[in-house]
mmCIF file of C-alpha atoms in Angstrom:
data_model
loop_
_atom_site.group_PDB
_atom_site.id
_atom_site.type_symbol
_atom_site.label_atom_id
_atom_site.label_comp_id
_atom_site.label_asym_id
_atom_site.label_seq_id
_atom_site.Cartn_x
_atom_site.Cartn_y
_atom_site.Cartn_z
ATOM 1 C CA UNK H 1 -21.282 0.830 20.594
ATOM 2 C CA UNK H 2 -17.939 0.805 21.419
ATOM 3 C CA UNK H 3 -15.977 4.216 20.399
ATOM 4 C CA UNK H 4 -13.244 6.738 22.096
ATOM 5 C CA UNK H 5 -14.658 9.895 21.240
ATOM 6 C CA UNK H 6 -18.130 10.845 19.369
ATOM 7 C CA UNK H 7 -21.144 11.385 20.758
ATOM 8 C CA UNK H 8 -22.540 9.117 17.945
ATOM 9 C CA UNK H 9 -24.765 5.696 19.555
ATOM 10 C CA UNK H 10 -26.948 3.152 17.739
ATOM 11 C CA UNK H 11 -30.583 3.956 16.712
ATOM 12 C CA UNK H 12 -33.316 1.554 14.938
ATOM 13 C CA UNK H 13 -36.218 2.653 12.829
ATOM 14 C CA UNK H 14 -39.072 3.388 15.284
ATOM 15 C CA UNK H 15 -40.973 0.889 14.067
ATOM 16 C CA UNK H 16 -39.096 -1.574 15.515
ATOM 17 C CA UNK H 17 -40.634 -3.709 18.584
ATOM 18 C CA UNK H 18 -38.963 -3.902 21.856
ATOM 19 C CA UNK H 19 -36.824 -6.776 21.621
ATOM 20 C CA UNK H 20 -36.191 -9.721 24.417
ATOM 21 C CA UNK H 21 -33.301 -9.836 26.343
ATOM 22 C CA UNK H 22 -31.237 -11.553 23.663
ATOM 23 C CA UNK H 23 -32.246 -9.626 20.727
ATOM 24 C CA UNK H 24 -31.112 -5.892 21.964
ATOM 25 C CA UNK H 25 -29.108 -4.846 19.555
ATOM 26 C CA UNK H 26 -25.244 -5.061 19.915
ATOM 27 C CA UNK H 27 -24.252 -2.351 17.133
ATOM 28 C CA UNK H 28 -25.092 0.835 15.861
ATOM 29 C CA UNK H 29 -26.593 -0.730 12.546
ATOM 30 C CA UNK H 30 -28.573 -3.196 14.195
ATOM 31 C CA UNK H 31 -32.181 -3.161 14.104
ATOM 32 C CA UNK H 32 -35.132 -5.491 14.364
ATOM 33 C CA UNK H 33 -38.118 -5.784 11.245
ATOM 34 C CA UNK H 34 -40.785 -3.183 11.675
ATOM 35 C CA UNK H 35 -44.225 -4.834 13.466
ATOM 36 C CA UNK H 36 -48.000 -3.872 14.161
ATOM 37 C CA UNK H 37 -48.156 -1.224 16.993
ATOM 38 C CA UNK H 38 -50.578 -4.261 18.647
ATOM 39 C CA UNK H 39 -47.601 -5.981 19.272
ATOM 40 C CA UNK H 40 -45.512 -3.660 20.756
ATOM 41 C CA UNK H 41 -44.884 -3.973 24.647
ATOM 42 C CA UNK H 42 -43.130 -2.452 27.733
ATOM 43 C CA UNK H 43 -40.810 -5.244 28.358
ATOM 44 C CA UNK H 44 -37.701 -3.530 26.987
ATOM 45 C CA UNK H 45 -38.915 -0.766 28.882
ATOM 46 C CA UNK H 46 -39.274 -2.230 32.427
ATOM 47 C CA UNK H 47 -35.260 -3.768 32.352
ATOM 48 C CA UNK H 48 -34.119 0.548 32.205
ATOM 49 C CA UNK H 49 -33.158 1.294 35.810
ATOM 50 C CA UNK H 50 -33.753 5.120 34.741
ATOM 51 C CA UNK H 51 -36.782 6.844 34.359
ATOM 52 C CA UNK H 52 -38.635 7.295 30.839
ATOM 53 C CA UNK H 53 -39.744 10.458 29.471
ATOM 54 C CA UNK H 54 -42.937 11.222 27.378
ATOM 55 C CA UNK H 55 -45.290 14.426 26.773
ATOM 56 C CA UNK H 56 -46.697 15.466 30.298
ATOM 57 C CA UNK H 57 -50.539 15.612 30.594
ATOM 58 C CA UNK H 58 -51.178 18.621 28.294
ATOM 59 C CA UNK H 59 -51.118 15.974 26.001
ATOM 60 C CA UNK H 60 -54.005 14.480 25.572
ATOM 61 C CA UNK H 61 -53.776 12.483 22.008
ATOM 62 C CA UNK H 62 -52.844 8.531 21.178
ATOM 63 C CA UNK H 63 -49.425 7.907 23.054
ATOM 64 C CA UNK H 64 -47.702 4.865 21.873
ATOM 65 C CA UNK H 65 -44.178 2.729 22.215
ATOM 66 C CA UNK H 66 -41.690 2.500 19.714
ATOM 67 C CA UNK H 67 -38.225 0.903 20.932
ATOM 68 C CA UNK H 68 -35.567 0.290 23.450
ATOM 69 C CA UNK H 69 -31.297 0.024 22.694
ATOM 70 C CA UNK H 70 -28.791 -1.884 24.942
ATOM 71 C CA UNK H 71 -25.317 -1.949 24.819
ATOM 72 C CA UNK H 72 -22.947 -4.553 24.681
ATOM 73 C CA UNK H 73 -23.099 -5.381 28.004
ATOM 74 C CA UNK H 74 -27.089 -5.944 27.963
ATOM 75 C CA UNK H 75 -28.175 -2.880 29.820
ATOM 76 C CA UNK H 76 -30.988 -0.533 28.499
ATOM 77 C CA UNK H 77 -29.213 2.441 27.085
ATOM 78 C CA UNK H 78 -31.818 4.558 25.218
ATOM 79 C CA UNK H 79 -35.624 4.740 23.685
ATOM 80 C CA UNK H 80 -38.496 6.234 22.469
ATOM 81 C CA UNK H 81 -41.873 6.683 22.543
ATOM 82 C CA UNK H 82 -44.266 8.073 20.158
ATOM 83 C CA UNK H 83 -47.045 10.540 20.462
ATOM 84 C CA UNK H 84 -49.885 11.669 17.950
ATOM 85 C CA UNK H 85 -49.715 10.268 14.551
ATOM 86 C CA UNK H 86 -47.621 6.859 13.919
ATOM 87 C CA UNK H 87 -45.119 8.564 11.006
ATOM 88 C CA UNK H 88 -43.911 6.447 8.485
ATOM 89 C CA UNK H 89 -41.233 7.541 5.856
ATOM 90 C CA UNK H 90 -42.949 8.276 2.655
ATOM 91 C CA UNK H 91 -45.239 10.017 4.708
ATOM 92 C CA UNK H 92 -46.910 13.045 3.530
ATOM 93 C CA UNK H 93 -46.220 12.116 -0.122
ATOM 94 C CA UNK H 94 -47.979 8.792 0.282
ATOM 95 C CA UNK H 95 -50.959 9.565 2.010
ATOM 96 C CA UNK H 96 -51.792 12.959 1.032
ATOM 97 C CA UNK H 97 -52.346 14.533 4.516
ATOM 98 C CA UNK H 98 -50.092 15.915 7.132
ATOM 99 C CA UNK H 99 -48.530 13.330 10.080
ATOM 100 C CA UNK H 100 -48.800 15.346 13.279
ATOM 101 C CA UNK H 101 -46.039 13.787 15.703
ATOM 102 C CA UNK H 102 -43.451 14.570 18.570
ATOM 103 C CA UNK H 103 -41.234 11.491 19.624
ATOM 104 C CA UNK H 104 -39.404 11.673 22.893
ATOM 105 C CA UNK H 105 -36.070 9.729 23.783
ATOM 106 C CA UNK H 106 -34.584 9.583 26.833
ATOM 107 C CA UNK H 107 -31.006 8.462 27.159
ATOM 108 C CA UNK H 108 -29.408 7.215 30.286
ATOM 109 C CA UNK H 109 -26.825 8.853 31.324
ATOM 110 C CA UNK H 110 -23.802 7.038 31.937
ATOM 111 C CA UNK H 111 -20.011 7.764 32.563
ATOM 112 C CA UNK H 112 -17.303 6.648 30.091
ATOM 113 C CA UNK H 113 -16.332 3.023 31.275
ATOM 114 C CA UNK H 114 -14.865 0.016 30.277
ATOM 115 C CA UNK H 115 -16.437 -2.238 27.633
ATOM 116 C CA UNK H 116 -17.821 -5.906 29.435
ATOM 117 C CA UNK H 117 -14.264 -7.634 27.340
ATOM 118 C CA UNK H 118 -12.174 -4.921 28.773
ATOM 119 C CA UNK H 119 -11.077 -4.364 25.110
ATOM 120 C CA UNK H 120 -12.149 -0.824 24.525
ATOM 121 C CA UNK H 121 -14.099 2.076 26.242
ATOM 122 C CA UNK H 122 -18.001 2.681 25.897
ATOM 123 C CA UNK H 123 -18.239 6.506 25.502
ATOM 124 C CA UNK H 124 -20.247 8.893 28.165
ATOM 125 C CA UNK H 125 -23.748 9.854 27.030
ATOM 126 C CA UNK H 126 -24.328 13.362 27.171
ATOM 127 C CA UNK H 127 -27.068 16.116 25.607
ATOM 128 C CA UNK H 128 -25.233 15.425 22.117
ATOM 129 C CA UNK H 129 -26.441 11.891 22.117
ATOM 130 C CA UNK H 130 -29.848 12.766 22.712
ATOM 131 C CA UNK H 131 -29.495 15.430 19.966
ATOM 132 C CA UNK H 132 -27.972 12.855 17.454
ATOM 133 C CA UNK H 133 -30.704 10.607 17.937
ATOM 134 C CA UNK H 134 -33.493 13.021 17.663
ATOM 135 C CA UNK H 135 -32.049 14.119 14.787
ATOM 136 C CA UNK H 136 -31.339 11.035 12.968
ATOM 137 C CA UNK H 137 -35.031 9.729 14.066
ATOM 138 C CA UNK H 138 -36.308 12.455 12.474
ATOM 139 C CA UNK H 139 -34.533 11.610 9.233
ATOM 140 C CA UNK H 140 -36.045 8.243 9.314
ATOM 141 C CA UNK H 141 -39.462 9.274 8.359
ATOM 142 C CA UNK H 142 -38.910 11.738 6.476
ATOM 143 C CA UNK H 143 -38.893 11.675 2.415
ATOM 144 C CA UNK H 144 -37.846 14.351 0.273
ATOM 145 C CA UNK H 145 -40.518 15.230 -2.326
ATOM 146 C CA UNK H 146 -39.943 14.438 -6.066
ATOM 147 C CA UNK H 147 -36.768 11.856 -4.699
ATOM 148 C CA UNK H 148 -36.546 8.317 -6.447
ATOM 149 C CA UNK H 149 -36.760 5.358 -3.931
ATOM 150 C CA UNK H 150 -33.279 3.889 -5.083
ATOM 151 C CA UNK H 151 -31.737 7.445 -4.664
ATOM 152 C CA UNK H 152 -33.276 7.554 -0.813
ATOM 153 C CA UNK H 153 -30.728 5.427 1.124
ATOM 154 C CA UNK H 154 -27.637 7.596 -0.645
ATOM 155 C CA UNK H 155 -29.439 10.934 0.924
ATOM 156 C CA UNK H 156 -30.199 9.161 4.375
ATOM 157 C CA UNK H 157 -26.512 8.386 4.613
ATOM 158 C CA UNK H 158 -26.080 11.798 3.892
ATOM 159 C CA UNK H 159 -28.065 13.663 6.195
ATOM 160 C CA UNK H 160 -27.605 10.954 8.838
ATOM 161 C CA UNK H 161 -24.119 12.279 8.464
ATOM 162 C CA UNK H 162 -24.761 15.845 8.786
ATOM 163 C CA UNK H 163 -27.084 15.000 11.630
ATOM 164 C CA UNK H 164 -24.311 13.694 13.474
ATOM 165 C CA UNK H 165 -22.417 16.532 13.101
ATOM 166 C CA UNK H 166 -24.926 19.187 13.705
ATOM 167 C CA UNK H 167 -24.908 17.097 16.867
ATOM 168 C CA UNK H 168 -21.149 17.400 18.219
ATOM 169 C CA UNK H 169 -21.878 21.272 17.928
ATOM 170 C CA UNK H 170 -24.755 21.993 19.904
ATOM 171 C CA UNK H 171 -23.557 25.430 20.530
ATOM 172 C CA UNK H 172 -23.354 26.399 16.586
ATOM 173 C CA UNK H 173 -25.499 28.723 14.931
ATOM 174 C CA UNK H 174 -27.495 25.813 13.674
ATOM 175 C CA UNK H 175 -29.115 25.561 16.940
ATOM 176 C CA UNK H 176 -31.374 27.748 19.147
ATOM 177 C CA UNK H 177 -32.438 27.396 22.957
ATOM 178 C CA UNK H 178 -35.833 27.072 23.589
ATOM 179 C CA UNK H 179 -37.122 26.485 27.251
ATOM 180 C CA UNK H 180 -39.583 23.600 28.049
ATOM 181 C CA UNK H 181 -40.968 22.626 31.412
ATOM 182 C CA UNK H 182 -39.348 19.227 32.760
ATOM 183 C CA UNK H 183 -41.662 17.570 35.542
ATOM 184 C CA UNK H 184 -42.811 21.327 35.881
ATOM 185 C CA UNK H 185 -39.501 22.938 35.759
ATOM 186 C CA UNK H 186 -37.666 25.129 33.220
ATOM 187 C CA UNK H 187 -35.471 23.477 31.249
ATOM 188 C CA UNK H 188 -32.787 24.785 28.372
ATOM 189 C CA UNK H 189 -33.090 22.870 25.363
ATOM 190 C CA UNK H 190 -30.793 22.874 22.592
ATOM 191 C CA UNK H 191 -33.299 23.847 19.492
ATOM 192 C CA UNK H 192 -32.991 23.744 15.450
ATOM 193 C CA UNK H 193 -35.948 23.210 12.984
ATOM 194 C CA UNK H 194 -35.352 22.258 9.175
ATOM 195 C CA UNK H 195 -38.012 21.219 5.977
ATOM 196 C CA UNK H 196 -38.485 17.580 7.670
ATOM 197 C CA UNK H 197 -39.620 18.482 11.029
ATOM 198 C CA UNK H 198 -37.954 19.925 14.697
ATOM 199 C CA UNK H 199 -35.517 18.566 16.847
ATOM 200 C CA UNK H 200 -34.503 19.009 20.248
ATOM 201 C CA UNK H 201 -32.227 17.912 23.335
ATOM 202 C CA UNK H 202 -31.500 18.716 27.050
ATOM 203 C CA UNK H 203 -31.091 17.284 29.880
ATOM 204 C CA UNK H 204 -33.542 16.593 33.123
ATOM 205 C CA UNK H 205 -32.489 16.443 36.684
ATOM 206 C CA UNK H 206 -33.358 12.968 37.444
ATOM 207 C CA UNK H 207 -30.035 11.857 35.572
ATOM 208 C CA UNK H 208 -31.299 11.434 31.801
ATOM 209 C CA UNK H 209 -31.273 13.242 28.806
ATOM 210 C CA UNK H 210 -33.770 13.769 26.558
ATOM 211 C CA UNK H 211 -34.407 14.625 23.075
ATOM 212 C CA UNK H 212 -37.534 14.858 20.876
ATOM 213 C CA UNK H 213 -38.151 15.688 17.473
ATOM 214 C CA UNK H 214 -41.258 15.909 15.350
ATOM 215 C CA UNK H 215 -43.602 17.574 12.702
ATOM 216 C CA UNK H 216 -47.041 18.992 12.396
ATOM 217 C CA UNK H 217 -46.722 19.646 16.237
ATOM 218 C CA UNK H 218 -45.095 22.640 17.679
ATOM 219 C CA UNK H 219 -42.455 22.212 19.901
ATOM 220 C CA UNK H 220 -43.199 25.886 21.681
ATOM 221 C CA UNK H 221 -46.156 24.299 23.153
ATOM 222 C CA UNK H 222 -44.551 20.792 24.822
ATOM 223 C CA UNK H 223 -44.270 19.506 28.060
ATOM 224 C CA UNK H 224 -41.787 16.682 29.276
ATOM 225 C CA UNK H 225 -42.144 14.465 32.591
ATOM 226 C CA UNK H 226 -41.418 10.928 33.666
ATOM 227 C CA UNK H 227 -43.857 7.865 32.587
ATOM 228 C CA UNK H 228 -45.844 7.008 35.959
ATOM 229 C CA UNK H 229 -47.764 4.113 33.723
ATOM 230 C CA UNK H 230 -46.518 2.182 30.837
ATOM 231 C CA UNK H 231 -49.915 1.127 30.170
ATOM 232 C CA UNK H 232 -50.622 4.297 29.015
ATOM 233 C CA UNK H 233 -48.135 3.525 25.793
ATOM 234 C CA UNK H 234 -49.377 -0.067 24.853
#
């Protein structure tokens, strides 16, 4: 993840497990094979010395955990976890009935600093990087009807693309603010909604930012606040 300007940081599909220590991934394209939700744990989780974010108690559905991202110098620098329905890509098309899902990610925040080789500069993480990875999570499982499988990768590098972008320019007309309570308090969030689902970024007080994206769940209604219990995920 080493870059001198975007906003742009690595993401896996979410249903990736949370890899050991030497298996975080080192580069924005890596990512680990999918695996049962059974087998999913917090230990990615627990090496973060930031808070995670999920749904606050309003929610009362199945919460589970999807992945965590380090950088190249082994520190936890982003993840997710899931609530509701566990999407998968085809979706809708494949199973006949409507995935109802909000995924939050929380991003550390951290300051633009040398790489661990001293032979470039790990960007600062702001609101944009939640937003890009919201946004390109979203894209993940989602599957445009009528669209050939061999024709799907060409359009996710596509829209991946324009998700970045839409990213870098939080304050275009692409994007709305929406206010969302934050461990009870009223937060700005950047806002845009397209055919695939909602997504969403901001930042909390408690040095983080979030973003969350979904479908078949309204993003009007959600609540954010930090993860007292892991447990509650597994």
């Amino acid at each position: 993840m080493e870059t001198t300007s975007s906003s742009r940081v690595g993401t896996q599909p979410a249903e990736a497990q949370s890899p050991a220590p030497q298996d975080l991934p080192q580069s924005p394209d890596a990512a680990a094979p999918p695996v049962p939700a059974a087998r999913r744990t917090a230990e990615g989780y627990l090496r973060a010395d930031f808070p995670w974010y999920g749904l606050d108690g309003a929610f009362t559905g199945p919460r589970w955990l999807m992945q965590v991202a380090a950088g190249a110098d082994g520190s936890v620098e982003h993840g997710s976890t899931g609530h509701g329905d566990e999407p998968s890509a085809r979706g809708e098309i494949a199973t006949g009935e409507k995935e109802r899902f909000a995924v939050v990610v929380t991003v550390a925040s951290n300051p633009l600093r040398r790489s661990g080789d001293g032979t470039g500069v790990l960007e600062a993480t702001s609101v944009s990087s939640a937003a890009w990875l919201a946004g390109s999570g979203l894209l993940a499982y989602s599957w445009p009807v009528q669209m050939d499988h061999s024709l799907r990768d060409d359009w996710l590098d596509q829209q991946t693309e324009a998700a970045w972008e839409l990213a870098d320019d939080l304050a275009g007309p692409d994007w709305s603010t929406l206010s969302l309570p934050v461990d009870g308090e009223p937060t700005p969030f950047h806002y845009r909604e397209s055919e695939f689902g909602w997504v969403l970024a901001g930042s909390t007080g408690s040095g983080v930012h979030l973003g969350a994206y979904g479908r078949g769940m309204s993003a009007y209604g959600l609540g954010f606040s930090v993860i007292g219990d892991l447990a509650a995920y597994e």
